[in-house]
Coordinates of C-alpha atoms and ligand atoms in Angstrom, one line a residue:
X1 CA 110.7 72.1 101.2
X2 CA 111.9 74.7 103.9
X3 CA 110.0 73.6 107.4
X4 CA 109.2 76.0 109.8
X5 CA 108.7 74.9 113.8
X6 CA 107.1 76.8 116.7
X7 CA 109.3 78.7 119.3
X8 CA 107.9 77.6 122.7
X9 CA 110.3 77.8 125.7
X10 CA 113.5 78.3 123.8
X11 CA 112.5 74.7 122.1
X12 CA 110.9 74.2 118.5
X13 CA 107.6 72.9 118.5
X14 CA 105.5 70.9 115.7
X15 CA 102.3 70.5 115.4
X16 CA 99.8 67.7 114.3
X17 CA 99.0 69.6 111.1
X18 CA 101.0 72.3 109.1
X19 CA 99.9 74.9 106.7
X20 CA 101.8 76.1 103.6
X21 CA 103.3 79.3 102.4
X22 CA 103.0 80.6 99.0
X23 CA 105.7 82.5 97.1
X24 CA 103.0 85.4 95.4
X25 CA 105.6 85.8 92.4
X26 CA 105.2 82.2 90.9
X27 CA 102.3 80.7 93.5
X28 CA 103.8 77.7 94.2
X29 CA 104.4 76.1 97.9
X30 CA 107.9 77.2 99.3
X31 CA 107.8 76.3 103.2
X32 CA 105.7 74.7 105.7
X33 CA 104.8 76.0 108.9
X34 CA 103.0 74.5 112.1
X35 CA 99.0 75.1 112.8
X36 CA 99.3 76.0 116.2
X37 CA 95.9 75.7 118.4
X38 CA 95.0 77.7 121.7
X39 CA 96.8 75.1 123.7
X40 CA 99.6 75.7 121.8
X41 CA 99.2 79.6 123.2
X42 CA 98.0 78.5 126.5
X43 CA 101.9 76.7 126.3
X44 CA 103.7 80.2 125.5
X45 CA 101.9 82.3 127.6
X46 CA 102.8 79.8 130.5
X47 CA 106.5 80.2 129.3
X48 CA 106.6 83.3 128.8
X49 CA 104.9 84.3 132.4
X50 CA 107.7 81.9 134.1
X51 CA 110.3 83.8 132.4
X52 CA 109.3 87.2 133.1
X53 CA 110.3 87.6 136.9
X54 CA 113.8 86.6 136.0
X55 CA 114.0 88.8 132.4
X56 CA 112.2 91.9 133.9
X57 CA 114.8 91.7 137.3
X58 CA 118.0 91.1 135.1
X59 CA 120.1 94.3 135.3
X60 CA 119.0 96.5 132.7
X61 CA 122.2 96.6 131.4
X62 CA 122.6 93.0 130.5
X63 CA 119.2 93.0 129.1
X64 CA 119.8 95.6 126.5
X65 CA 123.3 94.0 125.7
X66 CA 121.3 90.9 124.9
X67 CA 119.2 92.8 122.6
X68 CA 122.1 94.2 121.2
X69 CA 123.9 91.1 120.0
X70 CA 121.0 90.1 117.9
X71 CA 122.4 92.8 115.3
X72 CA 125.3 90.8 114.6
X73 CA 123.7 87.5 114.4
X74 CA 121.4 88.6 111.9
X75 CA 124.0 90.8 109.8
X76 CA 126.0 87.1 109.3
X77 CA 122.6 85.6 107.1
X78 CA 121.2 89.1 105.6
X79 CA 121.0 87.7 102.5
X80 CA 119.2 84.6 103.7
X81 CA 117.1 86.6 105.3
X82 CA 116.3 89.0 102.4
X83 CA 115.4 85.8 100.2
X84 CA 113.3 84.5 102.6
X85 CA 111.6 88.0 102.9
X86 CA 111.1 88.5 99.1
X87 CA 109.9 84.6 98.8
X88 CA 106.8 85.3 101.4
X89 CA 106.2 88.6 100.6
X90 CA 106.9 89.4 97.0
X91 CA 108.9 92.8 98.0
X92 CA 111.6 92.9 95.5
X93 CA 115.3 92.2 97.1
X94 CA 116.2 96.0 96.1
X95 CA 113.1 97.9 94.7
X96 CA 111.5 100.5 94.1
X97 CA 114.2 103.5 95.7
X98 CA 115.8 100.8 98.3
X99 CA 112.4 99.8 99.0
X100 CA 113.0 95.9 99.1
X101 CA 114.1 93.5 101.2
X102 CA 117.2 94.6 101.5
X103 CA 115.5 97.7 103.8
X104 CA 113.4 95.3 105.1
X105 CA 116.1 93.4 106.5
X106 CA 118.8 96.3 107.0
X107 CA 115.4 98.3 108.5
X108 CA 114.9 95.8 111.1
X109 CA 118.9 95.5 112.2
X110 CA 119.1 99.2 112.6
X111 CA 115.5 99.3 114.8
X112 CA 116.7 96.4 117.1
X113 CA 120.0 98.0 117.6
X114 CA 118.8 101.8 118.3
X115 CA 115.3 100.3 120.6
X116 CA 118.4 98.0 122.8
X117 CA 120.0 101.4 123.6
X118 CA 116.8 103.3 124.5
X119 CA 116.7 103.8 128.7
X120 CA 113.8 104.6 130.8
X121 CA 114.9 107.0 133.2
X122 CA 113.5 107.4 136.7
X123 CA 111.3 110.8 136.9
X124 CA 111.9 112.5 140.6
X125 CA 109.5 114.8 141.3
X126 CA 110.7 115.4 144.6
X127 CA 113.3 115.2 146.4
X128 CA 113.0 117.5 150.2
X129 CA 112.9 117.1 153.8
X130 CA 109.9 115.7 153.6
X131 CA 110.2 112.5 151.0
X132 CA 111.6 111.8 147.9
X133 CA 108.4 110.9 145.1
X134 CA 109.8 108.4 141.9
X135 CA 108.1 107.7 139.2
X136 CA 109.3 104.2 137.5
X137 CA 108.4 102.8 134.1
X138 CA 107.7 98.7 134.8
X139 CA 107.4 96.5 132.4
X140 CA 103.4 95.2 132.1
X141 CA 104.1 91.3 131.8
X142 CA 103.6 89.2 128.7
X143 CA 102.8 91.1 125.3
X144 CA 101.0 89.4 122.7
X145 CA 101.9 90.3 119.3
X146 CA 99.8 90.1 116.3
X147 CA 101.6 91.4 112.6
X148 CA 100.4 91.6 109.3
X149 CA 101.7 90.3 105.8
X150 CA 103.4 93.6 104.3
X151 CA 106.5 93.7 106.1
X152 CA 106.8 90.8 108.2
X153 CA 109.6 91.0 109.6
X154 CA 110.5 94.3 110.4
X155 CA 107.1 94.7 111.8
X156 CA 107.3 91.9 114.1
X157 CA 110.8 93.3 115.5
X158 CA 108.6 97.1 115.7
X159 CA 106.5 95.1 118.5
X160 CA 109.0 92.8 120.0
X161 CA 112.1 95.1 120.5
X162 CA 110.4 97.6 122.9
X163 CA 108.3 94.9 124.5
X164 CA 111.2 93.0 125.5
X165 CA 113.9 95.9 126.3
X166 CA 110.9 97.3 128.8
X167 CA 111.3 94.1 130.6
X168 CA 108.5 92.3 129.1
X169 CA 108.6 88.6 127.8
X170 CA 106.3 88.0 124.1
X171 CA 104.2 85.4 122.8
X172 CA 104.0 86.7 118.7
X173 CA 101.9 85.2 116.3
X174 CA 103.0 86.5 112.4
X175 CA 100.7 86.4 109.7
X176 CA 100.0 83.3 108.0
X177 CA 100.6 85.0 104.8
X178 CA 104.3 85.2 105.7
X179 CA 105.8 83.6 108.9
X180 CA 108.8 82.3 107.8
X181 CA 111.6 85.0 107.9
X182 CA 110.3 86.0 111.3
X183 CA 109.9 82.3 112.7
X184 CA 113.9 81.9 111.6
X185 CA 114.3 85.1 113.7
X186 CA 113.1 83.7 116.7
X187 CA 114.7 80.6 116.3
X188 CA 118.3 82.8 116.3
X189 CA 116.9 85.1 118.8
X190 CA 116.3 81.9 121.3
X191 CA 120.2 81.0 121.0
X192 CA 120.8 85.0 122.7
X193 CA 117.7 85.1 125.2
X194 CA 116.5 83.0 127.9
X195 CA 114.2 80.3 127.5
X196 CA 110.7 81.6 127.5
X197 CA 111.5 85.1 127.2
X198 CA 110.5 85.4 123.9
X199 CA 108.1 82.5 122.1
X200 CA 106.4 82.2 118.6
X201 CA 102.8 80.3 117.9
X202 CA 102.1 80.6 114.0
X203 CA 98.6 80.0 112.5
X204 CA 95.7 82.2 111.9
X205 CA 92.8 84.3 112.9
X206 CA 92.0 81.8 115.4
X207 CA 95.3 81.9 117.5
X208 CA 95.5 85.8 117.1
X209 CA 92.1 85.5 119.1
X210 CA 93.3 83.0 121.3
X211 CA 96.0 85.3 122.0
X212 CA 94.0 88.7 122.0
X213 CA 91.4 86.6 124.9
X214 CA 94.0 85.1 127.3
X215 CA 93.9 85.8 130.6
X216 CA 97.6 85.8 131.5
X217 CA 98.5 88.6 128.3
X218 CA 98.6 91.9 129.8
X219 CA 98.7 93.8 126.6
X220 CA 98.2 93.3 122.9
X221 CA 100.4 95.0 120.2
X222 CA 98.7 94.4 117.1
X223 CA 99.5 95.8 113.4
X224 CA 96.8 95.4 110.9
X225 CA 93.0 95.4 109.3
X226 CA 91.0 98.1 111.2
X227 CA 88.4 95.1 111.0
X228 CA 90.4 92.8 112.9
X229 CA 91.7 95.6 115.7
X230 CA 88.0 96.0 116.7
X231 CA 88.4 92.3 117.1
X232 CA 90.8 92.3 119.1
X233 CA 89.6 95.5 121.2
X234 CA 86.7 93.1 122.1
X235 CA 88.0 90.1 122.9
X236 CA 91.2 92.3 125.2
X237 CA 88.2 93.6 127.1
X238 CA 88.1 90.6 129.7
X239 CA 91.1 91.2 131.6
X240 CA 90.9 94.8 130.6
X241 CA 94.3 94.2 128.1
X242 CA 96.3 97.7 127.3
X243 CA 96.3 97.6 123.5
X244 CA 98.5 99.5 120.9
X245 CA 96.5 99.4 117.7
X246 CA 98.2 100.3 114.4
X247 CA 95.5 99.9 111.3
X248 CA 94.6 100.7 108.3
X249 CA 95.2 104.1 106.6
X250 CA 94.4 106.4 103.1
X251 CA 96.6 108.6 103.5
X252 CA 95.9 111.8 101.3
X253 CA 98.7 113.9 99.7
X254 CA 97.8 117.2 98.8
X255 CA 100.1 118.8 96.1
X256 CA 100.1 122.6 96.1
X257 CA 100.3 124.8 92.3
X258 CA 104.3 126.0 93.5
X259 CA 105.5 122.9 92.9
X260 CA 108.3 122.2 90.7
X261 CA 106.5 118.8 89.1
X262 CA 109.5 117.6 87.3
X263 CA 111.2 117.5 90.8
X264 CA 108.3 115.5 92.6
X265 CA 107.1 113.2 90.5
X266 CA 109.7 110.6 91.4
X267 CA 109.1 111.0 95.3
X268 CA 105.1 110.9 94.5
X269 CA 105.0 108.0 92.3
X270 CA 107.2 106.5 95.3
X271 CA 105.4 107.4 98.1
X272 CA 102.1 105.4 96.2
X273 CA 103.7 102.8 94.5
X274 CA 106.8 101.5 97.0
X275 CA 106.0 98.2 98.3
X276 CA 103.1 97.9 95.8
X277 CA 101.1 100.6 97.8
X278 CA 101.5 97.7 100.5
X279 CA 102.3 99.8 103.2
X280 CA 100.1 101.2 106.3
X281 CA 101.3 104.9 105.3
X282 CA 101.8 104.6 101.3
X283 CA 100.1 107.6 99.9
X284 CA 96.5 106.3 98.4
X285 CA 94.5 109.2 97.5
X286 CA 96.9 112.1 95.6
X287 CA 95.1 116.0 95.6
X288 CA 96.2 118.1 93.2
X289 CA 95.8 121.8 92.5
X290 CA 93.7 122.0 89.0
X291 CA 96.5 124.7 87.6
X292 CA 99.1 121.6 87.4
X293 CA 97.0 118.7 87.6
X294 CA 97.2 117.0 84.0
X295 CA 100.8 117.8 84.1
X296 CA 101.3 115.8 87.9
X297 CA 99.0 112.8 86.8
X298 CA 101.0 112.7 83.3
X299 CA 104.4 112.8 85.0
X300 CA 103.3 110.3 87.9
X301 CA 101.7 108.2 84.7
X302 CA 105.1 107.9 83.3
X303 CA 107.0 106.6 85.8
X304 CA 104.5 103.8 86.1
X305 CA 104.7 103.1 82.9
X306 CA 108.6 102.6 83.2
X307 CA 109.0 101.0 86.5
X308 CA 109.8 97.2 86.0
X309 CA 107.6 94.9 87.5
X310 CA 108.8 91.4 88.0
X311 CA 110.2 88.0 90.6
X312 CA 111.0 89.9 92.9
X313 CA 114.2 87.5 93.5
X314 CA 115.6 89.7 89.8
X315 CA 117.8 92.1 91.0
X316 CA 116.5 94.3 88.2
X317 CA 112.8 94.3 89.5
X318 CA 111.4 97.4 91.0
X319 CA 108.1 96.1 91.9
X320 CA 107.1 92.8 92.3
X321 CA 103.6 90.8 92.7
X322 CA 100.5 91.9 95.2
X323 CA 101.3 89.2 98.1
X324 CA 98.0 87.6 97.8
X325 CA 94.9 86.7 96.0
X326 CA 92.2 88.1 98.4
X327 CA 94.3 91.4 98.7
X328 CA 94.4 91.4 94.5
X329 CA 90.3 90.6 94.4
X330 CA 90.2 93.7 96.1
X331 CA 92.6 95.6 94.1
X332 CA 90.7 94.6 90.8
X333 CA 87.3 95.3 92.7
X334 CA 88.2 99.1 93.4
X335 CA 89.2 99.1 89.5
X336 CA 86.1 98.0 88.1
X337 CA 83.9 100.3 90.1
X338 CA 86.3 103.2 89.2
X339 CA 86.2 102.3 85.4
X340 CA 81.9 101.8 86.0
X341 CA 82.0 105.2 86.8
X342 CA 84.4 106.5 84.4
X343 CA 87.1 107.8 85.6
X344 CA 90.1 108.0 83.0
X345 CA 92.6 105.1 83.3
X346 CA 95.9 106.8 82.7
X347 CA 98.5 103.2 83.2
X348 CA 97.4 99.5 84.3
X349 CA 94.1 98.6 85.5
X350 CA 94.5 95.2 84.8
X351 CA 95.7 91.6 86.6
X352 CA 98.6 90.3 84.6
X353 CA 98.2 87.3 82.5
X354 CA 100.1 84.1 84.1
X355 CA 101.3 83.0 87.3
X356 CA 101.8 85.6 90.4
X357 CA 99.4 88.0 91.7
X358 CA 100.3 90.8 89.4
X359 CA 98.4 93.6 89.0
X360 CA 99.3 96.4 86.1
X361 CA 100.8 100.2 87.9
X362 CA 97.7 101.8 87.9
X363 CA 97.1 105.8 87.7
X364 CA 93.4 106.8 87.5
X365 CA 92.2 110.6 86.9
X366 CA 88.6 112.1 86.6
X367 CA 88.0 110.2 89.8
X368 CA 86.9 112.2 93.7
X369 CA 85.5 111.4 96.7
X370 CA 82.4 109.4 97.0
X371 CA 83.4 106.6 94.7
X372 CA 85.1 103.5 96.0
X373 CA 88.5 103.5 94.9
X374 CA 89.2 107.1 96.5
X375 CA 87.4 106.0 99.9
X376 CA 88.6 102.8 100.8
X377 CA 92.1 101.9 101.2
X378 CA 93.2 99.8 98.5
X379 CA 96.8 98.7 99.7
X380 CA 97.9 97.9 96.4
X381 CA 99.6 99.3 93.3
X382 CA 96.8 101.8 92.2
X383 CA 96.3 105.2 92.7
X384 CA 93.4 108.0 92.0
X385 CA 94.6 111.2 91.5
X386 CA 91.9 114.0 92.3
X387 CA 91.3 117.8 91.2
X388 CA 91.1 120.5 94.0
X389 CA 90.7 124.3 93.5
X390 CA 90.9 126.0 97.2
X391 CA 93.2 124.9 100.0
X392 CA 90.3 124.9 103.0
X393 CA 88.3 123.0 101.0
X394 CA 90.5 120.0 100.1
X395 CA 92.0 120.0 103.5
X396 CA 88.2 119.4 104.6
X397 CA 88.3 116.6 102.3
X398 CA 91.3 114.9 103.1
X399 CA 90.1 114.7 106.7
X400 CA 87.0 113.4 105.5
X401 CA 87.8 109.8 106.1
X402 CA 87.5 107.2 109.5
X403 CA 91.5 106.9 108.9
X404 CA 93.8 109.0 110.1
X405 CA 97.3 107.7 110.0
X406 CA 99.7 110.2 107.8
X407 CA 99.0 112.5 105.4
X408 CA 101.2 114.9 102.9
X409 CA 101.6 118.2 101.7
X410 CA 103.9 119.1 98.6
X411 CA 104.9 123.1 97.7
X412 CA 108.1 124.9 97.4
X413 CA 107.4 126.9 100.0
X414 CA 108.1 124.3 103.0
X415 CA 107.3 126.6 105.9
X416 CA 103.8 127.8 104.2
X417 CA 102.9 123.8 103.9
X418 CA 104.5 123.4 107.3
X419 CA 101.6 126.1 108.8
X420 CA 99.1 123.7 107.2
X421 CA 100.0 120.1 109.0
X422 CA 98.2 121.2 112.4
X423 CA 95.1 121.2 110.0
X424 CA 95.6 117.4 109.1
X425 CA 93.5 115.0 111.4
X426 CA 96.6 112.2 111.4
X427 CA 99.1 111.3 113.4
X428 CA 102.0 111.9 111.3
X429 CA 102.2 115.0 108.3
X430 CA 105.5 115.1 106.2
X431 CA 105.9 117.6 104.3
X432 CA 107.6 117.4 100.7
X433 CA 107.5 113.4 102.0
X434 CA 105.4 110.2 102.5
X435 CA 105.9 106.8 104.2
X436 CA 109.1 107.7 105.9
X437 CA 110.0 106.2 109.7
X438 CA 112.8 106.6 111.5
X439 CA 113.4 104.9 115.3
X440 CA 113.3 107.5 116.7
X441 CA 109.8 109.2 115.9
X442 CA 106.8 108.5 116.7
X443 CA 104.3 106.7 114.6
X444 CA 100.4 106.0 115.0
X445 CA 97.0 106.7 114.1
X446 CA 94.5 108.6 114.9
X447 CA 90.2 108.4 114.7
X448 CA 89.7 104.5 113.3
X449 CA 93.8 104.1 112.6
X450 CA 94.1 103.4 115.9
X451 CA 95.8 104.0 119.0
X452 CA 99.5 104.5 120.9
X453 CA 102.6 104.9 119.2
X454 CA 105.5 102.7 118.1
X455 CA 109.2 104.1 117.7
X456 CA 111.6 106.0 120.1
X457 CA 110.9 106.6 124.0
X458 CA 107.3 107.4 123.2
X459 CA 106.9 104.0 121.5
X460 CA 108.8 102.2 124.4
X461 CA 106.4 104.2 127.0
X462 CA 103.7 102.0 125.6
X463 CA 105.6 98.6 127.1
X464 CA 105.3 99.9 130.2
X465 CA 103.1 101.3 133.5
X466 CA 103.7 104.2 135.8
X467 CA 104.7 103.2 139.5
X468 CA 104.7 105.7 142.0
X469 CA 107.2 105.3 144.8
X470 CA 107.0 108.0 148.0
X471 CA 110.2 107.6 150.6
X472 CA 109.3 109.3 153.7
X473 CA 112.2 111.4 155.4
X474 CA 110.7 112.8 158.4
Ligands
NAD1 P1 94.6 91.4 109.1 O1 93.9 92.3 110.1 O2 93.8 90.6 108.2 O3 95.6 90.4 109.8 C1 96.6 90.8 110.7 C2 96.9 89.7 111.7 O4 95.7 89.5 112.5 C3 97.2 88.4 111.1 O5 98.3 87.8 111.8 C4 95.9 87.6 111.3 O6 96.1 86.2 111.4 C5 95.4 88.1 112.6 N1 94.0 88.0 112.9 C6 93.0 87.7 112.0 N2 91.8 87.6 112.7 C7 92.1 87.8 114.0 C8 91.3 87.8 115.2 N3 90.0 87.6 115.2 N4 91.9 88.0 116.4 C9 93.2 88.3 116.4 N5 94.1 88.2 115.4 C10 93.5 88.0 114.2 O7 95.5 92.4 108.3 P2 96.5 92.1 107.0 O8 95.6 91.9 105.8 O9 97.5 91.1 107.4 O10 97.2 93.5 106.9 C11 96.7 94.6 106.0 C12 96.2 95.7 106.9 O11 97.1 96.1 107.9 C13 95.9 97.0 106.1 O12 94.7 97.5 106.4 C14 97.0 97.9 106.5 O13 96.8 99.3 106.4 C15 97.2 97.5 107.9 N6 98.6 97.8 108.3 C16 98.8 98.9 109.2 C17 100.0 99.3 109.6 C18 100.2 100.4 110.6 O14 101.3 100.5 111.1 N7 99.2 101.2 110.9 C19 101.1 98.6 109.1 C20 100.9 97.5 108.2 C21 99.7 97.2 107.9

């Protein structure tokens, strides 16, 4: 059985009790990891504070070429790494379009590697007789980190890279769903960084709030349930905690009547399906003109029909099992109260018979808003595909949710769709596109998505404070 330990001080930590983690493709127990407690955090934070001064005064220079050599040391054991990803999470090793683990891990080399070579420049806005005015990014102190199940890894790297190349040191926590490829991380991360900079307590809800209420965090990066960010927005209120919140989203797509279907369909059923519709930004709720609709939920219908679903360790398998029961329940729920209300099952609607959380592709039709499955987000492989007749109104609609993290629009006339994005209430609009980041853009929600933005200089921003500093000359 693979053992996980704790990262606290550049030294691995056990615990007096340790909690297992489940491969979702077969159920059964494939590693161990520690059940950390608050004094466990009240350790990290108490490392990571007495290794800040030191990491946040090293020449910047040396800190990013720290960062940097992580690249390498995790390209040597990418395919460990992938394996381990695929075992916690279920994401298939290639999948759907090069969605797998393989992007996961390839995803999370190329993020460390272009954050490391980000710089934060000093602003003068001055510079007379009189004085010379600076404005200088500083680092805030420790970050907490708080991640979610759907991509473990690369999300944990999304909050730790910019934390620690602004000078910051980290305690994370990962989801107890999945902590193992990202505990492995930090244990090859500790051989490159100083003690302390950097430390890991794994368990659950109750060490995120342990870390989301201590005094000696100075900011909270957290990726998850929109439940749990108002949480944590609560409990960060003591010592008045900065906060990056990314949440939940339904993203809405809305596909105009100039598209050429037979083109799109791939990219659609992608932009739902990748992942298992287990990503923050999949597209959940699909709009489409009534001149083309039948033939767009037909075409999307298709591919879900042919898409292979399996172990997500077969290098055939395109889309593997939900990564958890209570994410599944939910999943089935959303079903049920669709089919109770009769909306037309196209593909799927059902859990698969034997071991893995495996729920059927799932395309539903004769379904709009107001019934469950098109307002809630069901982060799963299931989507509801919903008739619109005029362009203001269904842009109304689409913005008729608490969510607001990305949103689509789909025509052959890109700069007509383009016109339409400022109209979106989200914080990012592709167009002819879903679910795509890059490093260098900037991602986040807006309304009950959340707040701030990962990714780029705007993302690394976030890591930091303003410091004014005046120089008189006469
Ligand atoms: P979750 O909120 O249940 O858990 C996320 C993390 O919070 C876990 O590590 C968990 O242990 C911890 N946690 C639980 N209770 C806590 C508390 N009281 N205080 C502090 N921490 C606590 O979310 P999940 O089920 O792991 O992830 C799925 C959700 O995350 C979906 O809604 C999805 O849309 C969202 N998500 C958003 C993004 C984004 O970038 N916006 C990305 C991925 C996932």
């Amino acid at each position: 059985m693979l053992q996980c330990e704790m990262i606290i001080n550049g030294q691995p930590v056990t615990a007096a009790t340790t909690f297992d983690v489940i491969n979702p493709a077969t159920e059964e127990v494939f590693a161990q990891c520690q059940q950390g407690s608050a004094e466990h955090v009240d350790q990290a934070v108490a490392a990571a504070r007495a290794a800040f001064p030191g990491w946040s005064r090293m020449a910047d220079s040396d800190r990013a070429e720290k960062l940097r050599a992580l690249v390498p040391l995790l390209e040597a054991r990418m395919p460990e790494f992938m394996e381990l990803v695929t075992k916690e999470s279920g994401k298939p090793m290639a999948g759907l379009n090069g969605v797998g683990s393989g992007m996961e891990v390839g995803g999370t080399m190329a993020w460390i590697g272009f954050t490391a070579d980000l710089e934060l420049p000093v602003d003068v806005l001055q510079d007379d007789d009189e004085a010379r005015i600076e404005v200088h990014r500083r680092p805030l102190g420790v970050v907490g980190s708080i991640t979610p199940w759907n991509w473990p890894l690369m999300i944990s790297i999304w909050h730790i890279m910019p934390a620690l190349r602004a000078g910051n040191t980290v305690v994370l926590k990962p989801s107890e769903y999945t902590p193992v490829a990202v505990s492995k991380f930090v244990e090859l991360a500790n051989e490159v960084l100083p003690a302390g900079v950097l430390n890991m307590v794994t368990g659950g809800g109750d060490v995120g709030a342990a870390i989301s209420s201590h005094p000696d965090i100075a900011k909270i990066v957290f990726t998850g349930s929109i439940a749990t960010g108002r949480r944590i927005m609560e409990s960060a209120a003591g010592n008045l905690k900065r906060l990056t919140l990314e949440l939940g989203g339904n993203d809405a797509g809305i596909v105009l009547p100039d598209v050429d279907v037979a083109a799109i369909a791939p990219k659609l059923f992608a932009a739902c399906f990748h992942n298992n519709g287990q990503t923050c930004a999949a597209l959940k709720r699909l709009y489409v003109h009534e001149d083309i609709y039948d033939e767009v939920a037909q075409a999307i219908a298709q591919q879900a029909r042919e898409v292979v679903v399996g172990d997500g360790l077969d290098e055939a398998t395109q889309l593997g099992p939900m990564q958890n029961q209570a994410q599944l329940n939910i999943v089935k729920s959303l079903a049920e109260d669709a089919r109770a209300q009769g909306a037309t099952f196209l593909t799927g609607g059902q859990e698969r018979e034997g071991a893995g959380y495996f729920f059927e592709p799932t395309v539903v039709t004769d379904i709009t808003d107001g019934s469950r499955l098109v307002d809630e987000e069901p982060f799963g492989p299931i989507v509801p595909i919903i008739k619109y007749s005029d362009l203001d109104e269904v842009i109304e609609r689409a913005n008729n949710s608490p969510n607001g993290l990305g949103g689509s629009i789909w025509s052959s006339d890109a700069n007509k769709a383009a016109a339409l994005a400022g109209r979106m209430e989200c914080g990012t609009v592709w167009i002819n596109d879903h679910a795509v980041l890059h490093p260098h853009t900037p991602f986040g929600g807006v309304k009950q998505s959340g707040f701030g933005v990962e990714f780029g200089n705007y993302g690394l921003e976030e890591f930091t404070s303003l410091q004014t500093v005046k120089i008189m000359k006469a």
